[in-house]
PDB file of C-alpha atoms in Angstrom:
ATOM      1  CA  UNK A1091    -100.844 -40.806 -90.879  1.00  0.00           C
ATOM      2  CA  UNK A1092    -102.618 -38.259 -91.793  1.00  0.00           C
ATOM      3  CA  UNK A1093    -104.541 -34.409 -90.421  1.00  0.00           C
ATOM      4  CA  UNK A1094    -107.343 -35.002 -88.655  1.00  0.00           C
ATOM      5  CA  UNK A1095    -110.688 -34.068 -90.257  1.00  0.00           C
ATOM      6  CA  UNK A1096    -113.991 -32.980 -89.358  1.00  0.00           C
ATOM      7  CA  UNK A1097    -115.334 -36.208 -90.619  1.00  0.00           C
ATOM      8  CA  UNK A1098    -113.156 -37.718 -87.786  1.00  0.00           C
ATOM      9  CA  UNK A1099    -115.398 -36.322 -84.784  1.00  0.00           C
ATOM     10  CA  UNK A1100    -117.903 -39.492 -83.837  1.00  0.00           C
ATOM     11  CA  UNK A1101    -114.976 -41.900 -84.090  1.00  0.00           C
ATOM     12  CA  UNK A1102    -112.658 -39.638 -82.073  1.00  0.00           C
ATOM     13  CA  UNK A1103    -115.231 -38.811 -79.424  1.00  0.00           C
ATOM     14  CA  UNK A1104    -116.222 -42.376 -78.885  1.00  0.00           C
ATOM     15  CA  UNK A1105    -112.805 -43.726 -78.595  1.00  0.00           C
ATOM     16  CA  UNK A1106    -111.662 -41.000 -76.012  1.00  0.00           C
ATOM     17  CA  UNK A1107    -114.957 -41.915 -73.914  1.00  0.00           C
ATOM     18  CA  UNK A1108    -113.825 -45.767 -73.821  1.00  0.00           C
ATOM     19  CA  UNK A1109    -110.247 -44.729 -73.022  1.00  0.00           C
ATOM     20  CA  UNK A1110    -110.610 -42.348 -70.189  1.00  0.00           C
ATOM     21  CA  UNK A1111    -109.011 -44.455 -67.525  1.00  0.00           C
ATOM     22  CA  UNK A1112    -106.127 -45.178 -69.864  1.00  0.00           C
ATOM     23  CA  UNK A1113    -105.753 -41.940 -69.993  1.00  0.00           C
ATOM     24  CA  UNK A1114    -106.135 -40.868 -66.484  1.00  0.00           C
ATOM     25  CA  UNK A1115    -104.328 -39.292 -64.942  1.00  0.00           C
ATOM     26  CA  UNK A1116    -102.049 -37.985 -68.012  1.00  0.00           C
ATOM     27  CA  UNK A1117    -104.501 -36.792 -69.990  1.00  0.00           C
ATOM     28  CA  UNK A1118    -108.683 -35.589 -70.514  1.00  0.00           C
ATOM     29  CA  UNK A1119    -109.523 -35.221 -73.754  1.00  0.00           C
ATOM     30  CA  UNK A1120    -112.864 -34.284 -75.229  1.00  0.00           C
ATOM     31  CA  UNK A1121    -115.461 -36.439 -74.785  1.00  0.00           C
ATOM     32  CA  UNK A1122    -118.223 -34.818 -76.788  1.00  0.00           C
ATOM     33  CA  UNK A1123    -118.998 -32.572 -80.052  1.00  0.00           C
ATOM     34  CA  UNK A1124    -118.284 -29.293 -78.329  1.00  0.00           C
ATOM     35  CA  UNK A1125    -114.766 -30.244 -77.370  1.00  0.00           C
ATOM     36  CA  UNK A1126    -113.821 -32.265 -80.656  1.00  0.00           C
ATOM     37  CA  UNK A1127    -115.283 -28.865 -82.599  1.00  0.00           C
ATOM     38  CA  UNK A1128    -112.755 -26.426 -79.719  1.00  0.00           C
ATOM     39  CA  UNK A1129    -109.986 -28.699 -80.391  1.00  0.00           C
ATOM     40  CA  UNK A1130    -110.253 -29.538 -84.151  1.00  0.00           C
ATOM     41  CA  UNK A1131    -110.698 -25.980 -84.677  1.00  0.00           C
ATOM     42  CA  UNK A1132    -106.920 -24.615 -82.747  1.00  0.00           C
ATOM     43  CA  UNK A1133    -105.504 -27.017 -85.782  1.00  0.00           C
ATOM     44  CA  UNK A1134    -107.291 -25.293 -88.092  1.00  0.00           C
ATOM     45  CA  UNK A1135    -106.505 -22.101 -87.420  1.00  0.00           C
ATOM     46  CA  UNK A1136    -103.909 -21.299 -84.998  1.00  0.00           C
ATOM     47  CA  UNK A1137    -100.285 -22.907 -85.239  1.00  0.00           C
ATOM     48  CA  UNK A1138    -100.739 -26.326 -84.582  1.00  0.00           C
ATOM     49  CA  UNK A1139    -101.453 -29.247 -86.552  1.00  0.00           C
ATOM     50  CA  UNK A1140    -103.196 -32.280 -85.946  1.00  0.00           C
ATOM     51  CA  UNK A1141    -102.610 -36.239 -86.815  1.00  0.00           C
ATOM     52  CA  UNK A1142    -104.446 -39.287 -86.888  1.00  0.00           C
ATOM     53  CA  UNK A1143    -102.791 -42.456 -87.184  1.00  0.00           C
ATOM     54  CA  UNK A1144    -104.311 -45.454 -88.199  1.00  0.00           C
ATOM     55  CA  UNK A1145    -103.578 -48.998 -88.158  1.00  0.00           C
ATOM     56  CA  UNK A1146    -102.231 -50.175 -91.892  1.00  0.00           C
ATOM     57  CA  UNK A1147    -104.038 -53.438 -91.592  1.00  0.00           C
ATOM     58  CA  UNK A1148    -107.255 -52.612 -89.786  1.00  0.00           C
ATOM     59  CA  UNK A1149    -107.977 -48.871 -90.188  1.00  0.00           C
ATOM     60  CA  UNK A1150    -108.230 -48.560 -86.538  1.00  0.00           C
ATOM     61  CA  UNK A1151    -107.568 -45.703 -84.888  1.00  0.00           C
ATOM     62  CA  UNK A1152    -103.858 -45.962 -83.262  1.00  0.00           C
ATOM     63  CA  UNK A1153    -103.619 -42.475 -81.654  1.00  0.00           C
ATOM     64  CA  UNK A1154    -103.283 -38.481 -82.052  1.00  0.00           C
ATOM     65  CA  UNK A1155    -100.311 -36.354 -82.444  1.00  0.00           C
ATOM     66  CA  UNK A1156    -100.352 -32.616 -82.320  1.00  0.00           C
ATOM     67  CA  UNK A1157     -98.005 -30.987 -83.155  1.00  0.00           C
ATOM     68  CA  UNK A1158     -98.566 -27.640 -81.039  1.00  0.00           C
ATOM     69  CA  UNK A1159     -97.244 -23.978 -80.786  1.00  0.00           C
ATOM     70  CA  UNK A1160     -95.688 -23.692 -84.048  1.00  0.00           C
ATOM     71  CA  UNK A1161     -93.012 -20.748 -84.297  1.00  0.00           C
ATOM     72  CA  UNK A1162     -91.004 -20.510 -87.724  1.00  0.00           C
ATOM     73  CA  UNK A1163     -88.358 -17.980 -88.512  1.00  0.00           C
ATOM     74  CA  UNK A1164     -85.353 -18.543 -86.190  1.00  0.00           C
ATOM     75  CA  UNK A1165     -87.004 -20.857 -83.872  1.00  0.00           C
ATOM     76  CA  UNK A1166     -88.304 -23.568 -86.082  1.00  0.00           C
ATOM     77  CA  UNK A1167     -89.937 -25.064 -82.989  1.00  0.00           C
ATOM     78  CA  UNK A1168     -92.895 -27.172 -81.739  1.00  0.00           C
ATOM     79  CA  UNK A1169     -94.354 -29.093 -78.918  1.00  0.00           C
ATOM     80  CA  UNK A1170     -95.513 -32.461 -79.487  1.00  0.00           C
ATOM     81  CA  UNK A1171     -98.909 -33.552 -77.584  1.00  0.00           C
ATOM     82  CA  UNK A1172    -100.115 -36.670 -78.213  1.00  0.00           C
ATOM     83  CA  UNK A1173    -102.541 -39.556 -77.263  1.00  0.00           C
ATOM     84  CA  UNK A1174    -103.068 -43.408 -77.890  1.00  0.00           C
ATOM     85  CA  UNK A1175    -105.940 -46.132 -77.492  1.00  0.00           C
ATOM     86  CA  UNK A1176    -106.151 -49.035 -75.199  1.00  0.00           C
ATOM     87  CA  UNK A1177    -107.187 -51.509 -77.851  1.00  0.00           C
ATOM     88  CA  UNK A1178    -104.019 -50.661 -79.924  1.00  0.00           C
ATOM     89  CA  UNK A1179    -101.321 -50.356 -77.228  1.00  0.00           C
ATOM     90  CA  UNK A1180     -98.319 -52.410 -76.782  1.00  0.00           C
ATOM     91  CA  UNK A1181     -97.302 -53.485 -80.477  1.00  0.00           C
ATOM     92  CA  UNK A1182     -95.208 -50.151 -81.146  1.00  0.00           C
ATOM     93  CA  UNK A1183     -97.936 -48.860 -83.174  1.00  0.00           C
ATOM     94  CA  UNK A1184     -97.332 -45.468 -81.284  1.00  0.00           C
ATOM     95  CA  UNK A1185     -94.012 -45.808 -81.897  1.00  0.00           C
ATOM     96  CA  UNK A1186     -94.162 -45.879 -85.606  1.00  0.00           C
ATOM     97  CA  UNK A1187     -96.658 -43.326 -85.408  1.00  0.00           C
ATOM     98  CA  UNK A1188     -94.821 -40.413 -83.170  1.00  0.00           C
ATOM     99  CA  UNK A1189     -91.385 -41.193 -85.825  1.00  0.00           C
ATOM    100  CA  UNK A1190     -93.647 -40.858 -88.770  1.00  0.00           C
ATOM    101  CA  UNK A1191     -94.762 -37.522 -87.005  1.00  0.00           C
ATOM    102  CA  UNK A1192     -91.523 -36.200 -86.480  1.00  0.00           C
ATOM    103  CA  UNK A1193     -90.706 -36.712 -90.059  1.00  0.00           C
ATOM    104  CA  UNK A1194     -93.806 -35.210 -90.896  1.00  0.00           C
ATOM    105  CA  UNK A1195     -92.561 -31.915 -88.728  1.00  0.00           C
ATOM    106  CA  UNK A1196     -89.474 -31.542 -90.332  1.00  0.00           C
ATOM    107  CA  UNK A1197     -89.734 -32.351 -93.689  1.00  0.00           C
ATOM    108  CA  UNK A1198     -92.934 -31.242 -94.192  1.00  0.00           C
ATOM    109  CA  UNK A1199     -93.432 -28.382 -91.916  1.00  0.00           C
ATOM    110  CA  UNK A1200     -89.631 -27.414 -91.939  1.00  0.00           C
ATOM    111  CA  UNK A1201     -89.375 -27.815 -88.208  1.00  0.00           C
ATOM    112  CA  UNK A1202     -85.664 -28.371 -86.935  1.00  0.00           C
ATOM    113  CA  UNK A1203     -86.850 -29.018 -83.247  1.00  0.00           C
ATOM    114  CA  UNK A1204     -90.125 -30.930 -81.714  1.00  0.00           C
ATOM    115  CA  UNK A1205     -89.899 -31.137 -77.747  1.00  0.00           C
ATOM    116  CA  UNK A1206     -92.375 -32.764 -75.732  1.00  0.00           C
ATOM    117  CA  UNK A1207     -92.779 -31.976 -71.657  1.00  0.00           C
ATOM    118  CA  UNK A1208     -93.930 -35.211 -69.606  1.00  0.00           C
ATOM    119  CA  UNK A1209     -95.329 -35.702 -66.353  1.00  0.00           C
ATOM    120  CA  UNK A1210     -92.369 -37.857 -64.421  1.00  0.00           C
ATOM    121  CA  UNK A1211     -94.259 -40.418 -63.716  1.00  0.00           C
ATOM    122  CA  UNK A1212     -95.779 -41.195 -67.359  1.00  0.00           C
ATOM    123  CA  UNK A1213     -93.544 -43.814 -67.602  1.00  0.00           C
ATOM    124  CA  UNK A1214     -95.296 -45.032 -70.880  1.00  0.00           C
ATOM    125  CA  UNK A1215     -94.785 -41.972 -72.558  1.00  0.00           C
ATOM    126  CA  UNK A1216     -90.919 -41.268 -71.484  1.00  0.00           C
ATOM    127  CA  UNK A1217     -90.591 -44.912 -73.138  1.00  0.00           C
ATOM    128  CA  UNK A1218     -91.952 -43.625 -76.372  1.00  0.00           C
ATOM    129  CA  UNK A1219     -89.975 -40.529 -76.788  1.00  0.00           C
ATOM    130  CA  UNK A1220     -86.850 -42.349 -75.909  1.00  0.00           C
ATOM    131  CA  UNK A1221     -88.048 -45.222 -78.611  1.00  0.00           C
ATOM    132  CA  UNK A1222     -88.183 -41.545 -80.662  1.00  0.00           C
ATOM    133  CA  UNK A1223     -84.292 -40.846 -79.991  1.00  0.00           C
ATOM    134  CA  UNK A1224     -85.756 -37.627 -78.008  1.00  0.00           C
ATOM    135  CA  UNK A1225     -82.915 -36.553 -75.106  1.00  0.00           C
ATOM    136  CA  UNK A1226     -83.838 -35.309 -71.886  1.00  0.00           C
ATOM    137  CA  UNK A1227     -83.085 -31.730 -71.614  1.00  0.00           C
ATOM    138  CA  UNK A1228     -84.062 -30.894 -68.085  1.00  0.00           C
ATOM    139  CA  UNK A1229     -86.785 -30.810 -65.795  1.00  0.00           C
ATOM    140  CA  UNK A1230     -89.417 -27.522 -65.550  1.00  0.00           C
ATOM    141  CA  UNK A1231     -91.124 -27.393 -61.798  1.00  0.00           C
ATOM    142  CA  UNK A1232     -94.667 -26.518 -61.922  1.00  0.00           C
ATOM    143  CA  UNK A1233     -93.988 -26.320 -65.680  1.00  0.00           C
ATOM    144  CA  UNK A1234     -98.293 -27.328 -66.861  1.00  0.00           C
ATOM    145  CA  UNK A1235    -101.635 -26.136 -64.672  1.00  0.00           C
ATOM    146  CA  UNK A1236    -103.232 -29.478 -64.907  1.00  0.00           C
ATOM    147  CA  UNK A1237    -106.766 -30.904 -63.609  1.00  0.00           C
ATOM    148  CA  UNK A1238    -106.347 -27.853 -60.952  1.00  0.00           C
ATOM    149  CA  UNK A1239    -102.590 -28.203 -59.930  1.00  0.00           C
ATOM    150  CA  UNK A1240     -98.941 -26.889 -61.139  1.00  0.00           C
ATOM    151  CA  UNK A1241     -97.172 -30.658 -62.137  1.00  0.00           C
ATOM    152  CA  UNK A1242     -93.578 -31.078 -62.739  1.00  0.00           C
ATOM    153  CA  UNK A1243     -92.367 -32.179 -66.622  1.00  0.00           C
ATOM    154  CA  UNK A1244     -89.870 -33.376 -68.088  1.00  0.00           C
ATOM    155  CA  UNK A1245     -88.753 -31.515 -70.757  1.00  0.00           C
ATOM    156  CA  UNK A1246     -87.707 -34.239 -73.978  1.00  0.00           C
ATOM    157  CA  UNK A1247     -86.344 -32.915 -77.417  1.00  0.00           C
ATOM    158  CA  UNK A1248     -85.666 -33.801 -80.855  1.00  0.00           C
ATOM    159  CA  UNK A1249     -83.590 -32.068 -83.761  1.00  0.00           C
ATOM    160  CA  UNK A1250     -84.061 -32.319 -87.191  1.00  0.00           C
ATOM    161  CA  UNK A1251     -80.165 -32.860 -87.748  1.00  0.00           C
TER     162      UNK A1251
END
């Protein structure tokens, strides 16, 4: 685990073009250089910050974590966004990664919450945040305007303690 560089883009770009269906309809993330540069750059200089994890074995490419919205001083907060790929899934690889994320977020970024907000029926990624020990706080109606429509989250939280 590690931030995601510049020197990232071609890998990132191709592997989000081979997993848009696995993605659909949860998430649509950039498929070229102009979207890689939009969303490299928000980690770069506004308050989020963003991870690659990689396979220890292989070097491939297990997923994304960003770690979003970053507010210090009483807060300590952040919301965690976060993507895998098809040709890693289902060996808890994402798993491993979003824990070693968390960690990252509060002992290096001196978080003491990370919350995530799910569609309801991403049932794959409720499974990892529970895998997480994230509790379900509530629900938010119309909380996201996504691919032109106000969807429902769930609203899933961690502490640091």
């Amino acid at each position: 685990m590690r931030r995601v560089r510049r020197a990232d883009a071609a890998e990132l770009i191709a592997l989000n073009r081979e997993n848009v269906d696995y993605h659909a309809p949860w998430e649509k993330g950039f498929t070229d250089q102009a979207g890689f540069d939009a969303w490299f750059e928000r980690s770069l200089t506004g308050p989020s910050v963003a991870l690659i994890a990689r396979e220890a074995a292989t070097n491939d490419v297990v997923g994304v974590i960003n770690v979003n919205e970053i507010t210090m001083r009483v807060f300590r907060s952040a919301y965690l966004g976060y993507w895998g790929y098809a040709h890693t899934g289902g060996r808890g690889l994402m798993s491993e990664a979003l824990q070693i994320a968390v960690r990252v977020a509060f002992a290096e970024l001196g978080l003491h919450r990370v919350e995530a907000n799910i569609q309801p029926g991403n049932t794959r990624s409720i499974a990892l945040v529970k895998r997480a020990g994230f509790t379900k706080e509530g629900f938010s109606p119309a909380y996201l305007f996504l691919d032109g429509a106000w969807r429902d989250h769930e609203r899933w939280a961690l502490l640091a303690d």
